[in-house]
Structure formats: structure tokens, C-alpha cells
């Protein structure tokens, strides 16, 4: 089968790989679409920034380079292994990529497997990623798509679930208000999630003109935080109170500080973005406003199902921000995404 195998910094090859077969409790998928994630960019351009070694076999999975990348993907079940009863051949699925965690550390004991230092994910440090024609995974990791959600949308469940989890962490209730800093795919996902949860007063802050245009076309209130007054825009949205919550989907220190400044007293900032650099921080603002800062990483299995249900109910629209490319365009796509092209790139695998 064709697969995108990662060998090292800026070395990923579209080549022939052995077609997998399902074992007991597993299913085999004919993959349809796979998205490119920010973590894939880290793999390709900055592998030294990853929180695990690529030079040694993973302690739980044994995975080592070369590795098939891709953890945002959808496909159709073409074969089931022994003992699989809940999934059938022909089912169209989105894949929950977290495959293993140690089960013993403080994070695992508290129900936070994405924070486990030994967590293993398809498309990173578990054999078999989504950037291939076929993938084998545990049947428990596939989420069957209803008739109203196609395979293209199914490949977006994983990144949209990241935004959904961030919004869940925000604690905002229907009728509340929010600020989303950053309009990349996770910011877009957070905006959709707020809307699906009944939060209509949402402002999206994004310095990129291209990304602001994408959000505006979807119906979002947008602002350029570099050339416009973000504080005034927040005040206008909330009658001067400040937003109930803000989601950092930008990964930039300036986005964090401006989002904090826009919070209502007692508000909450959710950090859902990777930050490559440290930042200056004045904690007195937290004390004076009784403000909270929380992190959000990954998602829960039930949140995958919630996103799929919201997609079936029509809350997600791919118009203008999702582009499709053949798998052979992967390297060119990685380079273009590195330079901040807006929207989401899906690679066609079938």
C-alpha cells in the first residue's frame, strides 16, 4: 500500500509499505481522508521539540522510525478481527487515535491519559498512521459515522474535538460570551463548539487577513488585534463586562495577555495551543480578578461522539476553509502550512 513514512527532520517519503491485517479485537480500515495537524509540522520541521524520543523504541508500543504519520483520519471498515461484534464491514468511521497510556502515573490515575508521559498515538508513536491506504486499530477506537456525516467531515472529528474539549474546559454556559484567540483549525473548532453549545456572543481575534476572511465568511465576529482595539471590541460585545471565557488557540504570548485582559472578573482562560516560546507574565492580574487559567489537551471518547452528533445536526460547515489534496502533495502542503496558510488541509487517500 502507499503510505507517508517519516524518517527524520524534513524527510518524509511516499512509498510502498506492508498492508496490515487485523488481529483479535481489531478492524482494518480503507482510509479516505487524513488531516495535517500542527504536531505533524513539529514532526517534520522540529522533531527535537516532541515530548518523546524518536531514536528509541516507544516503551509501551515498540514503535520506532520510520513511522507512518497521520492521526486525524476517517475510513471504511473492510475487515474485522476475531471477537469484533460492535463494528461491521462497511461502517464509515472516525478514528480516536490515542492508543495507549501507562495506566499507572498520576495523570492516568486521574483520568488524564493525554497527559501521560508514555501516551502513544496512532500516527506518532504507535505503528500505523492515517497517512496510508489502510490502517489497523482496535475496534474500540473507531466511532461510526451516521448517514448525515460523510468521510470528509469524519476526518475533521479529531481536530474539532480538540476545540470542543477546550470549550468544555471553559465552563461557559448557553447565553454566555467568549473570545477565541487564533483562527487556525483549533480556533475554528472552538468557534463551532461555542455555537453548538448555545454561546452566541463569540469574538474571534486573528492577525491574519486570510484567516479573518475565512471566519467572517462562516458568520463569525472577527477583529484584527494588531490594527484594531481588541479591548473596545470585547467591551462592545459584553456591554463593558468582559467575556466569560477565552480560548488561546494561537500559541503566542501576546494572545494570552490580551485574552486575559478581556476576561470578566472570575473569568477563565483556556490554553489549548502549543507555545514554542516563553512569555512575560504578571500574575497580579489573576489575583485581582480572581481569574483562572486552565490547560486543555486532547479530548475524551464521549467528546468525539458529541462532535459527530453536532456535525449531524448541521453545526459544522466546511465551506471556504477545508481544502483537499492528493497524498503525493504532502510535502508541499507541509511547507505551505508552515507559513500560516489559513484553513485545514485534508489529503485524499482513496
mmCIF file of C-alpha atoms in Angstrom:
data_model
loop_
_atom_site.group_PDB
_atom_site.id
_atom_site.type_symbol
_atom_site.label_atom_id
_atom_site.label_comp_id
_atom_site.label_asym_id
_atom_site.label_seq_id
_atom_site.Cartn_x
_atom_site.Cartn_y
_atom_site.Cartn_z
ATOM 1 C CA UNK A 1 0.000 0.000 0.000
ATOM 2 C CA UNK A 2 1.025 3.652 -0.341
ATOM 3 C CA UNK A 3 1.998 5.349 2.908
ATOM 4 C CA UNK A 4 3.710 8.528 4.102
ATOM 5 C CA UNK A 5 6.619 7.332 6.258
ATOM 6 C CA UNK A 6 8.608 9.770 8.381
ATOM 7 C CA UNK A 7 12.371 9.084 8.612
ATOM 8 C CA UNK A 8 13.643 12.243 10.306
ATOM 9 C CA UNK A 9 13.776 16.029 10.084
ATOM 10 C CA UNK A 10 12.270 17.160 6.740
ATOM 11 C CA UNK A 11 12.426 13.583 5.455
ATOM 12 C CA UNK A 12 9.036 12.050 4.756
ATOM 13 C CA UNK A 13 8.559 9.681 1.835
ATOM 14 C CA UNK A 14 5.503 8.456 -0.038
ATOM 15 C CA UNK A 15 6.444 4.829 -0.558
ATOM 16 C CA UNK A 16 5.231 1.248 -0.509
ATOM 17 C CA UNK A 17 4.578 -0.280 2.912
ATOM 18 C CA UNK A 18 3.241 -3.643 4.019
ATOM 19 C CA UNK A 19 -0.547 -3.774 4.087
ATOM 20 C CA UNK A 20 -1.679 -4.589 7.649
ATOM 21 C CA UNK A 21 -4.064 -7.323 8.790
ATOM 22 C CA UNK A 22 -6.312 -7.072 11.840
ATOM 23 C CA UNK A 23 -5.672 -9.162 14.910
ATOM 24 C CA UNK A 24 -8.190 -10.145 17.590
ATOM 25 C CA UNK A 25 -10.296 -7.171 18.646
ATOM 26 C CA UNK A 26 -9.076 -5.045 15.725
ATOM 27 C CA UNK A 27 -10.504 -3.658 12.500
ATOM 28 C CA UNK A 28 -8.891 -2.813 9.193
ATOM 29 C CA UNK A 29 -9.851 0.479 7.559
ATOM 30 C CA UNK A 30 -9.558 1.629 3.982
ATOM 31 C CA UNK A 31 -8.618 5.215 4.753
ATOM 32 C CA UNK A 32 -10.441 8.028 2.967
ATOM 33 C CA UNK A 33 -9.081 11.363 4.228
ATOM 34 C CA UNK A 34 -6.393 12.453 6.680
ATOM 35 C CA UNK A 35 -5.731 15.935 8.012
ATOM 36 C CA UNK A 36 -2.386 17.611 8.639
ATOM 37 C CA UNK A 37 -2.038 18.694 12.267
ATOM 38 C CA UNK A 38 0.296 21.180 13.910
ATOM 39 C CA UNK A 39 2.004 18.243 15.596
ATOM 40 C CA UNK A 40 2.771 16.827 12.120
ATOM 41 C CA UNK A 41 4.567 20.090 11.386
ATOM 42 C CA UNK A 42 6.563 19.619 14.594
ATOM 43 C CA UNK A 43 7.481 16.100 13.467
ATOM 44 C CA UNK A 44 8.620 17.297 10.068
ATOM 45 C CA UNK A 45 10.409 20.543 10.923
ATOM 46 C CA UNK A 46 11.240 20.350 14.661
ATOM 47 C CA UNK A 47 11.344 16.688 15.798
ATOM 48 C CA UNK A 48 13.558 17.676 18.733
ATOM 49 C CA UNK A 49 10.612 19.625 20.197
ATOM 50 C CA UNK A 50 8.486 16.491 20.610
ATOM 51 C CA UNK A 51 7.898 15.245 24.183
ATOM 52 C CA UNK A 52 9.316 11.789 23.396
ATOM 53 C CA UNK A 53 12.379 10.315 21.703
ATOM 54 C CA UNK A 54 12.172 9.193 18.101
ATOM 55 C CA UNK A 55 15.503 7.381 18.316
ATOM 56 C CA UNK A 56 14.444 4.673 20.764
ATOM 57 C CA UNK A 57 11.506 2.247 20.607
ATOM 58 C CA UNK A 58 8.483 3.539 22.473
ATOM 59 C CA UNK A 59 8.423 1.834 25.906
ATOM 60 C CA UNK A 60 4.815 0.649 25.522
ATOM 61 C CA UNK A 61 4.390 0.141 21.780
ATOM 62 C CA UNK A 62 7.903 -0.553 20.484
ATOM 63 C CA UNK A 63 7.317 1.899 17.615
ATOM 64 C CA UNK A 64 10.429 3.447 16.075
ATOM 65 C CA UNK A 65 11.288 5.324 12.893
ATOM 66 C CA UNK A 66 10.370 5.164 10.104
ATOM 67 C CA UNK A 67 6.801 5.839 11.215
ATOM 68 C CA UNK A 68 3.611 6.334 9.210
ATOM 69 C CA UNK A 69 2.224 9.712 10.278
ATOM 70 C CA UNK A 70 -1.370 10.931 10.465
ATOM 71 C CA UNK A 71 -3.755 10.885 13.428
ATOM 72 C CA UNK A 72 -6.714 12.874 12.030
ATOM 73 C CA UNK A 73 -8.397 10.437 9.676
ATOM 74 C CA UNK A 74 -11.500 8.610 8.554
ATOM 75 C CA UNK A 75 -12.105 5.386 6.688
ATOM 76 C CA UNK A 76 -14.371 2.459 5.941
ATOM 77 C CA UNK A 77 -14.111 -0.893 7.702
ATOM 78 C CA UNK A 78 -13.038 -3.578 5.215
ATOM 79 C CA UNK A 79 -12.144 -6.405 7.603
ATOM 80 C CA UNK A 80 -12.713 -7.277 11.261
ATOM 81 C CA UNK A 81 -10.616 -9.409 13.565
ATOM 82 C CA UNK A 82 -11.699 -12.196 15.846
ATOM 83 C CA UNK A 83 -14.118 -11.138 18.575
ATOM 84 C CA UNK A 84 -15.237 -7.862 16.994
ATOM 85 C CA UNK A 85 -19.025 -7.568 17.245
ATOM 86 C CA UNK A 86 -19.809 -3.844 17.592
ATOM 87 C CA UNK A 87 -18.296 -2.754 14.253
ATOM 88 C CA UNK A 88 -19.170 -4.224 10.862
ATOM 89 C CA UNK A 89 -17.591 -4.294 7.424
ATOM 90 C CA UNK A 90 -18.862 -1.255 5.538
ATOM 91 C CA UNK A 91 -19.117 1.025 8.580
ATOM 92 C CA UNK A 92 -17.729 4.503 7.941
ATOM 93 C CA UNK A 93 -15.680 5.715 10.890
ATOM 94 C CA UNK A 94 -13.652 8.465 12.502
ATOM 95 C CA UNK A 95 -10.668 7.168 14.472
ATOM 96 C CA UNK A 96 -9.853 8.047 18.087
ATOM 97 C CA UNK A 97 -6.048 7.970 17.805
ATOM 98 C CA UNK A 98 -4.944 7.681 21.449
ATOM 99 C CA UNK A 99 -3.991 4.025 21.634
ATOM 100 C CA UNK A 100 -2.090 3.515 24.901
ATOM 101 C CA UNK A 101 -1.079 5.146 28.168
ATOM 102 C CA UNK A 102 0.739 3.639 31.112
ATOM 103 C CA UNK A 103 -2.297 3.399 33.411
ATOM 104 C CA UNK A 104 -0.115 3.922 36.479
ATOM 105 C CA UNK A 105 1.136 7.523 36.555
ATOM 106 C CA UNK A 106 -0.617 10.407 38.331
ATOM 107 C CA UNK A 107 -2.185 11.587 35.057
ATOM 108 C CA UNK A 108 -3.621 8.172 34.236
ATOM 109 C CA UNK A 109 -4.882 7.667 37.773
ATOM 110 C CA UNK A 110 -6.738 10.979 37.476
ATOM 111 C CA UNK A 111 -8.292 10.062 34.122
ATOM 112 C CA UNK A 112 -5.972 12.244 32.009
ATOM 113 C CA UNK A 113 -4.322 9.821 29.555
ATOM 114 C CA UNK A 114 -3.297 12.603 27.153
ATOM 115 C CA UNK A 115 -1.077 13.947 29.943
ATOM 116 C CA UNK A 116 0.636 10.584 30.467
ATOM 117 C CA UNK A 117 4.354 10.840 29.632
ATOM 118 C CA UNK A 118 4.115 7.436 27.903
ATOM 119 C CA UNK A 119 0.923 8.081 25.927
ATOM 120 C CA UNK A 120 1.021 6.574 22.472
ATOM 121 C CA UNK A 121 -0.999 7.698 19.466
ATOM 122 C CA UNK A 122 -1.604 6.318 16.009
ATOM 123 C CA UNK A 123 0.369 8.400 13.567
ATOM 124 C CA UNK A 124 3.132 9.303 16.009
ATOM 125 C CA UNK A 125 4.464 6.555 18.276
ATOM 126 C CA UNK A 126 2.100 3.648 17.579
ATOM 127 C CA UNK A 127 2.510 1.553 14.435
ATOM 128 C CA UNK A 128 0.063 2.507 11.713
ATOM 129 C CA UNK A 129 -0.932 6.081 10.974
ATOM 130 C CA UNK A 130 -3.689 7.543 8.874
ATOM 131 C CA UNK A 131 -1.491 8.812 6.026
ATOM 132 C CA UNK A 132 -1.720 5.446 4.292
ATOM 133 C CA UNK A 133 -4.205 3.500 2.222
ATOM 134 C CA UNK A 134 -5.037 1.100 5.082
ATOM 135 C CA UNK A 135 -4.776 1.186 8.876
ATOM 136 C CA UNK A 136 -5.405 -1.389 11.587
ATOM 137 C CA UNK A 137 -6.584 -0.272 15.029
ATOM 138 C CA UNK A 138 -8.533 -1.565 17.999
ATOM 139 C CA UNK A 139 -12.253 -1.731 17.270
ATOM 140 C CA UNK A 140 -12.859 0.311 20.420
ATOM 141 C CA UNK A 141 -11.096 3.268 18.778
ATOM 142 C CA UNK A 142 -13.474 3.712 15.844
ATOM 143 C CA UNK A 143 -16.530 5.930 16.059
ATOM 144 C CA UNK A 144 -19.126 5.043 13.459
ATOM 145 C CA UNK A 145 -20.419 7.992 11.432
ATOM 146 C CA UNK A 146 -24.176 8.446 10.939
ATOM 147 C CA UNK A 147 -25.651 8.834 7.462
ATOM 148 C CA UNK A 148 -25.544 12.637 7.645
ATOM 149 C CA UNK A 149 -21.771 12.829 8.248
ATOM 150 C CA UNK A 150 -19.558 11.934 5.291
ATOM 151 C CA UNK A 151 -15.975 10.654 5.389
ATOM 152 C CA UNK A 152 -14.594 14.103 4.554
ATOM 153 C CA UNK A 153 -16.281 15.502 7.649
ATOM 154 C CA UNK A 154 -15.235 12.406 9.559
ATOM 155 C CA UNK A 155 -11.563 13.307 9.126
ATOM 156 C CA UNK A 156 -12.321 16.612 10.873
ATOM 157 C CA UNK A 157 -13.759 14.999 14.001
ATOM 158 C CA UNK A 158 -10.359 14.756 15.711
ATOM 159 C CA UNK A 159 -9.269 18.418 15.303
ATOM 160 C CA UNK A 160 -12.798 19.639 16.007
ATOM 161 C CA UNK A 161 -12.791 17.527 19.191
ATOM 162 C CA UNK A 162 -9.719 19.454 20.378
ATOM 163 C CA UNK A 163 -11.712 22.695 20.142
ATOM 164 C CA UNK A 164 -14.759 21.004 21.677
ATOM 165 C CA UNK A 165 -12.727 19.870 24.695
ATOM 166 C CA UNK A 166 -11.250 23.368 25.113
ATOM 167 C CA UNK A 167 -14.753 24.856 25.158
ATOM 168 C CA UNK A 168 -15.880 22.234 27.666
ATOM 169 C CA UNK A 169 -12.961 23.288 29.872
ATOM 170 C CA UNK A 170 -14.070 26.929 29.584
ATOM 171 C CA UNK A 171 -17.220 26.279 31.603
ATOM 172 C CA UNK A 172 -19.234 28.803 29.589
ATOM 173 C CA UNK A 173 -22.968 28.179 29.638
ATOM 174 C CA UNK A 174 -25.539 28.873 26.919
ATOM 175 C CA UNK A 175 -26.085 32.608 26.617
ATOM 176 C CA UNK A 176 -22.558 33.414 27.811
ATOM 177 C CA UNK A 177 -19.751 35.152 25.949
ATOM 178 C CA UNK A 178 -16.309 34.139 24.734
ATOM 179 C CA UNK A 179 -13.165 35.231 22.937
ATOM 180 C CA UNK A 180 -11.234 32.899 20.639
ATOM 181 C CA UNK A 181 -7.620 33.968 20.047
ATOM 182 C CA UNK A 182 -6.370 32.439 16.821
ATOM 183 C CA UNK A 183 -8.363 31.276 13.783
ATOM 184 C CA UNK A 184 -6.432 28.221 12.703
ATOM 185 C CA UNK A 185 -8.229 24.864 12.692
ATOM 186 C CA UNK A 186 -8.377 24.631 16.508
ATOM 187 C CA UNK A 187 -9.719 28.176 16.796
ATOM 188 C CA UNK A 188 -12.287 27.391 14.105
ATOM 189 C CA UNK A 189 -13.213 24.258 16.042
ATOM 190 C CA UNK A 190 -13.615 26.232 19.264
ATOM 191 C CA UNK A 191 -15.889 28.737 17.486
ATOM 192 C CA UNK A 192 -18.085 25.934 16.134
ATOM 193 C CA UNK A 193 -18.174 24.322 19.579
ATOM 194 C CA UNK A 194 -19.279 27.538 21.297
ATOM 195 C CA UNK A 195 -22.055 27.954 18.743
ATOM 196 C CA UNK A 196 -23.179 24.337 19.124
ATOM 197 C CA UNK A 197 -23.319 24.835 22.904
ATOM 198 C CA UNK A 198 -25.569 27.882 22.660
ATOM 199 C CA UNK A 199 -22.909 30.567 23.132
ATOM 200 C CA UNK A 200 -23.719 33.237 20.516
ATOM 201 C CA UNK A 201 -21.547 36.132 21.747
ATOM 202 C CA UNK A 202 -18.187 34.980 20.407
ATOM 203 C CA UNK A 203 -15.411 37.254 19.138
ATOM 204 C CA UNK A 204 -12.512 35.802 17.115
ATOM 205 C CA UNK A 205 -9.179 37.638 17.294
ATOM 206 C CA UNK A 206 -6.794 36.876 14.419
ATOM 207 C CA UNK A 207 -3.992 38.983 12.866
ATOM 208 C CA UNK A 208 -4.013 37.104 9.533
ATOM 209 C CA UNK A 209 -6.252 38.750 6.951
ATOM 210 C CA UNK A 210 -6.739 35.409 5.190
ATOM 211 C CA UNK A 211 -7.903 33.672 8.356
ATOM 212 C CA UNK A 212 -10.149 36.586 9.353
ATOM 213 C CA UNK A 213 -11.830 36.335 5.942
ATOM 214 C CA UNK A 214 -12.442 32.614 6.496
ATOM 215 C CA UNK A 215 -14.066 33.251 9.866
ATOM 216 C CA UNK A 216 -16.137 36.179 8.591
ATOM 217 C CA UNK A 217 -17.451 34.023 5.747
ATOM 218 C CA UNK A 218 -18.577 31.454 8.331
ATOM 219 C CA UNK A 219 -20.501 34.193 10.148
ATOM 220 C CA UNK A 220 -18.101 34.969 12.998
ATOM 221 C CA UNK A 221 -17.414 38.353 14.560
ATOM 222 C CA UNK A 222 -13.720 38.975 13.840
ATOM 223 C CA UNK A 223 -11.107 41.530 14.795
ATOM 224 C CA UNK A 224 -7.513 42.280 13.844
ATOM 225 C CA UNK A 225 -5.770 42.569 17.233
ATOM 226 C CA UNK A 226 -2.766 44.329 15.695
ATOM 227 C CA UNK A 227 -4.529 47.195 13.941
ATOM 228 C CA UNK A 228 -7.832 47.380 15.853
ATOM 229 C CA UNK A 229 -8.706 47.846 19.513
ATOM 230 C CA UNK A 230 -9.446 44.425 20.972
ATOM 231 C CA UNK A 231 -10.444 45.834 24.354
ATOM 232 C CA UNK A 232 -13.077 48.064 22.744
ATOM 233 C CA UNK A 233 -14.418 45.145 20.728
ATOM 234 C CA UNK A 234 -14.740 42.972 23.843
ATOM 235 C CA UNK A 235 -16.449 45.816 25.703
ATOM 236 C CA UNK A 236 -18.884 46.292 22.828
ATOM 237 C CA UNK A 237 -19.698 42.571 22.766
ATOM 238 C CA UNK A 238 -20.311 42.331 26.510
ATOM 239 C CA UNK A 239 -21.675 45.779 27.465
ATOM 240 C CA UNK A 240 -18.369 46.529 29.136
ATOM 241 C CA UNK A 241 -18.267 43.448 31.372
ATOM 242 C CA UNK A 242 -15.630 41.307 29.630
ATOM 243 C CA UNK A 243 -16.042 37.801 28.238
ATOM 244 C CA UNK A 244 -16.841 34.829 30.442
ATOM 245 C CA UNK A 245 -14.022 32.789 28.893
ATOM 246 C CA UNK A 246 -11.257 32.961 26.328
ATOM 247 C CA UNK A 247 -9.584 30.164 24.373
ATOM 248 C CA UNK A 248 -5.943 30.550 23.368
ATOM 249 C CA UNK A 249 -5.720 28.750 20.036
ATOM 250 C CA UNK A 250 -2.863 30.945 18.816
ATOM 251 C CA UNK A 251 0.156 29.771 20.797
ATOM 252 C CA UNK A 252 1.532 33.302 21.151
ATOM 253 C CA UNK A 253 2.239 35.214 24.340
ATOM 254 C CA UNK A 254 0.505 38.352 23.071
ATOM 255 C CA UNK A 255 -2.672 36.365 22.501
ATOM 256 C CA UNK A 256 -2.605 35.104 26.090
ATOM 257 C CA UNK A 257 -2.075 38.517 27.677
ATOM 258 C CA UNK A 258 -4.724 40.229 25.548
ATOM 259 C CA UNK A 259 -7.206 37.419 26.212
ATOM 260 C CA UNK A 260 -6.636 37.688 29.957
ATOM 261 C CA UNK A 261 -7.224 41.421 29.795
ATOM 262 C CA UNK A 262 -10.598 40.827 28.150
ATOM 263 C CA UNK A 263 -11.979 38.483 30.818
ATOM 264 C CA UNK A 264 -14.798 39.373 33.172
ATOM 265 C CA UNK A 265 -13.826 39.104 36.872
ATOM 266 C CA UNK A 266 -13.967 35.408 37.702
ATOM 267 C CA UNK A 267 -13.499 34.502 34.034
ATOM 268 C CA UNK A 268 -11.412 31.649 32.697
ATOM 269 C CA UNK A 269 -8.660 31.410 30.088
ATOM 270 C CA UNK A 270 -8.185 28.028 28.390
ATOM 271 C CA UNK A 271 -4.749 27.401 26.870
ATOM 272 C CA UNK A 272 -5.334 24.965 24.009
ATOM 273 C CA UNK A 273 -2.302 25.810 21.848
ATOM 274 C CA UNK A 274 1.307 24.681 21.843
ATOM 275 C CA UNK A 275 3.706 27.522 22.712
ATOM 276 C CA UNK A 276 7.214 27.348 21.303
ATOM 277 C CA UNK A 277 8.424 30.320 23.353
ATOM 278 C CA UNK A 278 8.182 31.514 26.940
ATOM 279 C CA UNK A 279 6.417 34.772 27.749
ATOM 280 C CA UNK A 280 6.425 37.531 30.371
ATOM 281 C CA UNK A 281 3.536 37.196 32.766
ATOM 282 C CA UNK A 282 2.164 39.421 35.542
ATOM 283 C CA UNK A 283 0.191 37.199 37.953
ATOM 284 C CA UNK A 284 -1.279 40.114 39.906
ATOM 285 C CA UNK A 285 -3.975 40.350 37.218
ATOM 286 C CA UNK A 286 -5.074 36.823 38.197
ATOM 287 C CA UNK A 287 -5.250 37.763 41.856
ATOM 288 C CA UNK A 288 -7.182 40.989 41.357
ATOM 289 C CA UNK A 289 -9.768 39.454 39.040
ATOM 290 C CA UNK A 290 -9.931 36.005 40.648
ATOM 291 C CA UNK A 291 -9.219 34.808 37.121
ATOM 292 C CA UNK A 292 -8.480 31.195 36.239
ATOM 293 C CA UNK A 293 -6.069 29.737 33.676
ATOM 294 C CA UNK A 294 -6.517 26.096 32.697
ATOM 295 C CA UNK A 295 -4.990 23.856 30.067
ATOM 296 C CA UNK A 296 -6.807 21.696 27.533
ATOM 297 C CA UNK A 297 -5.111 18.824 25.714
ATOM 298 C CA UNK A 298 -6.766 16.178 23.606
ATOM 299 C CA UNK A 299 -10.348 15.081 24.169
ATOM 300 C CA UNK A 300 -12.415 12.295 25.664
ATOM 301 C CA UNK A 301 -14.109 9.467 23.729
ATOM 302 C CA UNK A 302 -17.539 10.862 24.560
ATOM 303 C CA UNK A 303 -16.468 14.233 23.125
ATOM 304 C CA UNK A 304 -15.780 12.516 19.791
ATOM 305 C CA UNK A 305 -19.385 11.347 19.845
ATOM 306 C CA UNK A 306 -20.634 14.810 20.822
ATOM 307 C CA UNK A 307 -18.789 16.388 17.881
ATOM 308 C CA UNK A 308 -20.172 13.776 15.498
ATOM 309 C CA UNK A 309 -23.702 14.445 16.802
ATOM 310 C CA UNK A 310 -23.215 18.199 16.353
ATOM 311 C CA UNK A 311 -21.997 17.582 12.803
ATOM 312 C CA UNK A 312 -25.108 15.506 12.102
ATOM 313 C CA UNK A 313 -27.212 18.386 13.462
ATOM 314 C CA UNK A 314 -25.616 20.804 10.982
ATOM 315 C CA UNK A 315 -23.487 22.899 13.344
ATOM 316 C CA UNK A 316 -20.292 22.436 11.284
ATOM 317 C CA UNK A 317 -19.701 23.963 7.865
ATOM 318 C CA UNK A 318 -16.567 23.217 5.792
ATOM 319 C CA UNK A 319 -17.204 25.942 3.206
ATOM 320 C CA UNK A 320 -14.117 28.001 2.421
ATOM 321 C CA UNK A 321 -11.683 26.623 4.986
ATOM 322 C CA UNK A 322 -11.096 22.966 4.059
ATOM 323 C CA UNK A 323 -9.012 22.084 1.016
ATOM 324 C CA UNK A 324 -8.327 18.628 -0.430
ATOM 325 C CA UNK A 325 -5.050 17.479 -1.930
ATOM 326 C CA UNK A 326 -3.710 14.101 -3.080
ATOM 327 C CA UNK A 327 -1.348 12.270 -0.719
ATOM 328 C CA UNK A 328 1.506 12.980 -3.136
ATOM 329 C CA UNK A 329 1.196 16.719 -2.293
ATOM 330 C CA UNK A 330 2.016 16.123 1.391
ATOM 331 C CA UNK A 331 5.479 17.712 1.460
ATOM 332 C CA UNK A 332 4.364 20.820 -0.436
ATOM 333 C CA UNK A 333 1.392 21.104 1.927
ATOM 334 C CA UNK A 334 3.650 20.898 4.993
ATOM 335 C CA UNK A 335 5.775 23.751 3.698
ATOM 336 C CA UNK A 336 2.757 25.928 2.888
ATOM 337 C CA UNK A 337 1.190 25.283 6.295
ATOM 338 C CA UNK A 338 4.446 26.253 7.966
ATOM 339 C CA UNK A 339 3.916 29.739 6.548
ATOM 340 C CA UNK A 340 0.474 30.111 8.089
ATOM 341 C CA UNK A 341 -1.903 29.309 5.256
ATOM 342 C CA UNK A 342 -5.426 29.524 6.649
ATOM 343 C CA UNK A 343 -7.898 26.697 6.987
ATOM 344 C CA UNK A 344 -7.438 22.937 7.035
ATOM 345 C CA UNK A 345 -5.724 20.590 4.585
ATOM 346 C CA UNK A 346 -7.128 17.117 4.028
ATOM 347 C CA UNK A 347 -5.236 14.537 1.999
ATOM 348 C CA UNK A 348 -7.194 12.128 -0.174
ATOM 349 C CA UNK A 349 -6.131 8.540 0.431
ATOM 350 C CA UNK A 350 -8.601 6.515 -1.614
#
